[in-house]
Amino acid sequence: MTVQTDVPVPTDARAQTGVPAQTDAPAPQGARQEPEVLTERRPWGAFEQFTLNEPSTVKIIYVEPGQRLSLQRHRDRDELWVALDPGAVFEVAGRRTLPQVGERVLIRAGQTHRLGSDGPAVRVMEIAFGHFDEDDIERLEDSYGRA
């Protein structure tokens, strides 16, 4: 599998203004606020800051060509996904999107979600907020017999 290392910094208005990730779900009472993603330009380029002094778990998920993860949900954590390669497929709460590189989506605890590839191998950065435990996965549907 070829891994891209020159992923462009998004230059769309959302990334420049720090508007939070897309989500259709309202935050439950007492839930943490959506993370504000700060983008700062520098003479050499830019950076995006996804968390600041907050407990979180960060993963890069690699999806093989044409494959997808299980349809799942979590009880104890929210997740922020960031598309790193073209061809990713985000399915959140029954809504399927084909994000552009750098596009983000916030998945609230309890929302159904699935990540996949629309053809090529893809990478997605996942930032989990809340208690992280791989055993917190409730699989609702799975192509590999794990549901």
GROMACS .gro file of C-alpha atoms in nm:
model
  147
    1MET     CA    1   0.000   0.000   0.000
    2THR     CA    2   0.132   0.342  -0.092
    3VAL     CA    3   0.101   0.601   0.183
    4GLN     CA    4   0.079   0.967   0.081
    5THR     CA    5   0.295   1.200   0.283
    6ASP     CA    6   0.221   1.529   0.101
    7VAL     CA    7  -0.137   1.587   0.210
    8PRO     CA    8  -0.236   1.946   0.128
    9VAL     CA    9  -0.362   2.180   0.397
   10PRO     CA   10  -0.724   2.267   0.318
   11THR     CA   11  -0.778   2.624   0.209
   12ASP     CA   12  -1.156   2.631   0.215
   13ALA     CA   13  -1.341   2.898   0.414
   14ARG     CA   14  -1.446   2.656   0.689
   15ALA     CA   15  -1.087   2.561   0.769
   16GLN     CA   16  -0.973   2.925   0.760
   17THR     CA   17  -1.242   3.054   0.996
   18GLY     CA   18  -1.228   2.774   1.253
   19VAL     CA   19  -1.591   2.669   1.197
   20PRO     CA   20  -1.643   2.334   1.371
   21ALA     CA   21  -1.687   2.003   1.195
   22GLN     CA   22  -2.013   1.914   1.024
   23THR     CA   23  -2.269   1.727   1.228
   24ASP     CA   24  -2.644   1.690   1.205
   25ALA     CA   25  -2.683   1.577   1.563
   26PRO     CA   26  -2.744   1.829   1.839
   27ALA     CA   27  -2.519   1.795   2.139
   28PRO     CA   28  -2.695   1.613   2.423
   29GLN     CA   29  -2.741   1.811   2.745
   30GLY     CA   30  -2.408   1.819   2.928
   31ALA     CA   31  -2.214   1.689   2.624
   32ARG     CA   32  -1.878   1.837   2.537
   33GLN     CA   33  -1.876   2.116   2.281
   34GLU     CA   34  -1.776   2.044   1.924
   35PRO     CA   35  -1.401   2.088   1.892
   36GLU     CA   36  -1.304   2.415   1.729
   37VAL     CA   37  -1.039   2.346   1.470
   38LEU     CA   38  -0.796   2.635   1.454
   39THR     CA   39  -0.604   2.697   1.132
   40GLU     CA   40  -0.302   2.925   1.143
   41ARG     CA   41  -0.108   3.038   0.837
   42ARG     CA   42   0.268   3.069   0.867
   43PRO     CA   43   0.534   3.180   0.617
   44TRP     CA   44   0.614   2.814   0.549
   45GLY     CA   45   0.249   2.703   0.510
   46ALA     CA   46  -0.009   2.637   0.782
   47PHE     CA   47  -0.120   2.404   1.059
   48GLU     CA   48  -0.452   2.287   1.194
   49GLN     CA   49  -0.493   2.243   1.570
   50PHE     CA   50  -0.760   1.987   1.654
   51THR     CA   51  -0.724   1.966   2.034
   52LEU     CA   52  -0.561   2.178   2.302
   53ASN     CA   53  -0.484   2.038   2.647
   54GLU     CA   54  -0.770   1.790   2.623
   55PRO     CA   55  -0.758   1.412   2.678
   56SER     CA   56  -0.808   1.247   2.341
   57THR     CA   57  -0.700   0.945   2.138
   58VAL     CA   58  -0.568   1.001   1.785
   59LYS     CA   59  -0.546   0.730   1.519
   60ILE     CA   60  -0.478   0.717   1.147
   61ILE     CA   61  -0.711   0.455   0.999
   62TYR     CA   62  -0.600   0.284   0.677
   63VAL     CA   63  -0.877   0.137   0.460
   64GLU     CA   64  -0.778  -0.097   0.176
   65PRO     CA   65  -0.921  -0.035  -0.174
   66GLY     CA   66  -1.298  -0.094  -0.185
   67GLN     CA   67  -1.318  -0.209   0.180
   68ARG     CA   68  -1.522  -0.071   0.471
   69LEU     CA   69  -1.538  -0.096   0.848
   70SER     CA   70  -1.840  -0.229   1.034
   71LEU     CA   71  -2.151  -0.018   1.084
   72GLN     CA   72  -2.106   0.066   1.451
   73ARG     CA   73  -2.165   0.301   1.739
   74HIS     CA   74  -1.996   0.384   2.069
   75ARG     CA   75  -2.147   0.459   2.408
   76ASP     CA   76  -1.860   0.647   2.570
   77ARG     CA   77  -1.691   0.862   2.306
   78ASP     CA   78  -1.739   1.115   2.027
   79GLU     CA   79  -1.517   1.092   1.719
   80LEU     CA   80  -1.392   1.355   1.479
   81TRP     CA   81  -1.292   1.216   1.138
   82VAL     CA   82  -1.068   1.405   0.896
   83ALA     CA   83  -1.029   1.276   0.538
   84LEU     CA   84  -0.659   1.256   0.444
   85ASP     CA   85  -0.699   1.105   0.096
   86PRO     CA   86  -0.955   1.131  -0.184
   87GLY     CA   87  -1.195   0.837  -0.209
   88ALA     CA   88  -1.300   0.807   0.155
   89VAL     CA   89  -1.666   0.737   0.231
   90PHE     CA   90  -1.820   0.862   0.557
   91GLU     CA   91  -2.153   0.713   0.667
   92VAL     CA   92  -2.294   0.884   0.976
   93ALA     CA   93  -2.649   0.840   1.107
   94GLY     CA   94  -2.765   0.698   0.772
   95ARG     CA   95  -2.610   0.980   0.566
   96ARG     CA   96  -2.336   0.888   0.316
   97THR     CA   97  -2.083   1.153   0.208
   98LEU     CA   98  -1.772   1.155  -0.008
   99PRO     CA   99  -1.552   1.407   0.174
  100GLN     CA  100  -1.285   1.620   0.012
  101VAL     CA  101  -0.932   1.599   0.155
  102GLY     CA  102  -0.934   1.790   0.483
  103GLU     CA  103  -1.311   1.771   0.529
  104ARG     CA  104  -1.426   1.681   0.879
  105VAL     CA  105  -1.728   1.519   1.041
  106LEU     CA  106  -1.814   1.492   1.410
  107ILE     CA  107  -1.977   1.168   1.525
  108ARG     CA  108  -2.155   1.190   1.858
  109ALA     CA  109  -2.159   0.898   2.104
  110GLY     CA  110  -2.450   0.673   2.009
  111GLN     CA  111  -2.463   0.774   1.640
  112THR     CA  112  -2.424   0.494   1.387
  113HIS     CA  113  -2.124   0.532   1.160
  114ARG     CA  114  -1.906   0.352   0.910
  115LEU     CA  115  -1.588   0.440   0.721
  116GLY     CA  116  -1.502   0.302   0.380
  117SER     CA  117  -1.315   0.342   0.053
  118ASP     CA  118  -1.482   0.437  -0.274
  119GLY     CA  119  -1.202   0.272  -0.472
  120PRO     CA  120  -0.845   0.361  -0.372
  121ALA     CA  121  -0.674   0.293  -0.041
  122VAL     CA  122  -0.753   0.582   0.194
  123ARG     CA  123  -0.641   0.724   0.527
  124VAL     CA  124  -0.863   0.901   0.779
  125MET     CA  125  -0.748   1.066   1.099
  126GLU     CA  126  -0.976   0.983   1.391
  127ILE     CA  127  -0.970   1.190   1.709
  128ALA     CA  128  -1.173   1.031   1.988
  129PHE     CA  129  -1.302   1.239   2.279
  130GLY     CA  130  -1.414   1.068   2.597
  131HIS     CA  131  -1.325   0.728   2.738
  132PHE     CA  132  -1.151   0.529   2.464
  133ASP     CA  133  -1.180   0.151   2.464
  134GLU     CA  134  -1.185  -0.069   2.152
  135ASP     CA  135  -1.434  -0.293   2.338
  136ASP     CA  136  -1.685  -0.003   2.327
  137ILE     CA  137  -1.765  -0.090   1.963
  138GLU     CA  138  -2.121  -0.211   1.910
  139ARG     CA  139  -2.118  -0.364   1.562
  140LEU     CA  140  -2.456  -0.350   1.388
  141GLU     CA  141  -2.346  -0.483   1.048
  142ASP     CA  142  -2.014  -0.621   0.933
  143SER     CA  143  -1.872  -0.766   0.609
  144TYR     CA  144  -1.629  -0.985   0.805
  145GLY     CA  145  -1.874  -1.175   1.029
  146ARG     CA  146  -1.800  -0.980   1.351
  147ALA     CA  147  -2.151  -0.833   1.409
   0.00000   0.00000   0.00000
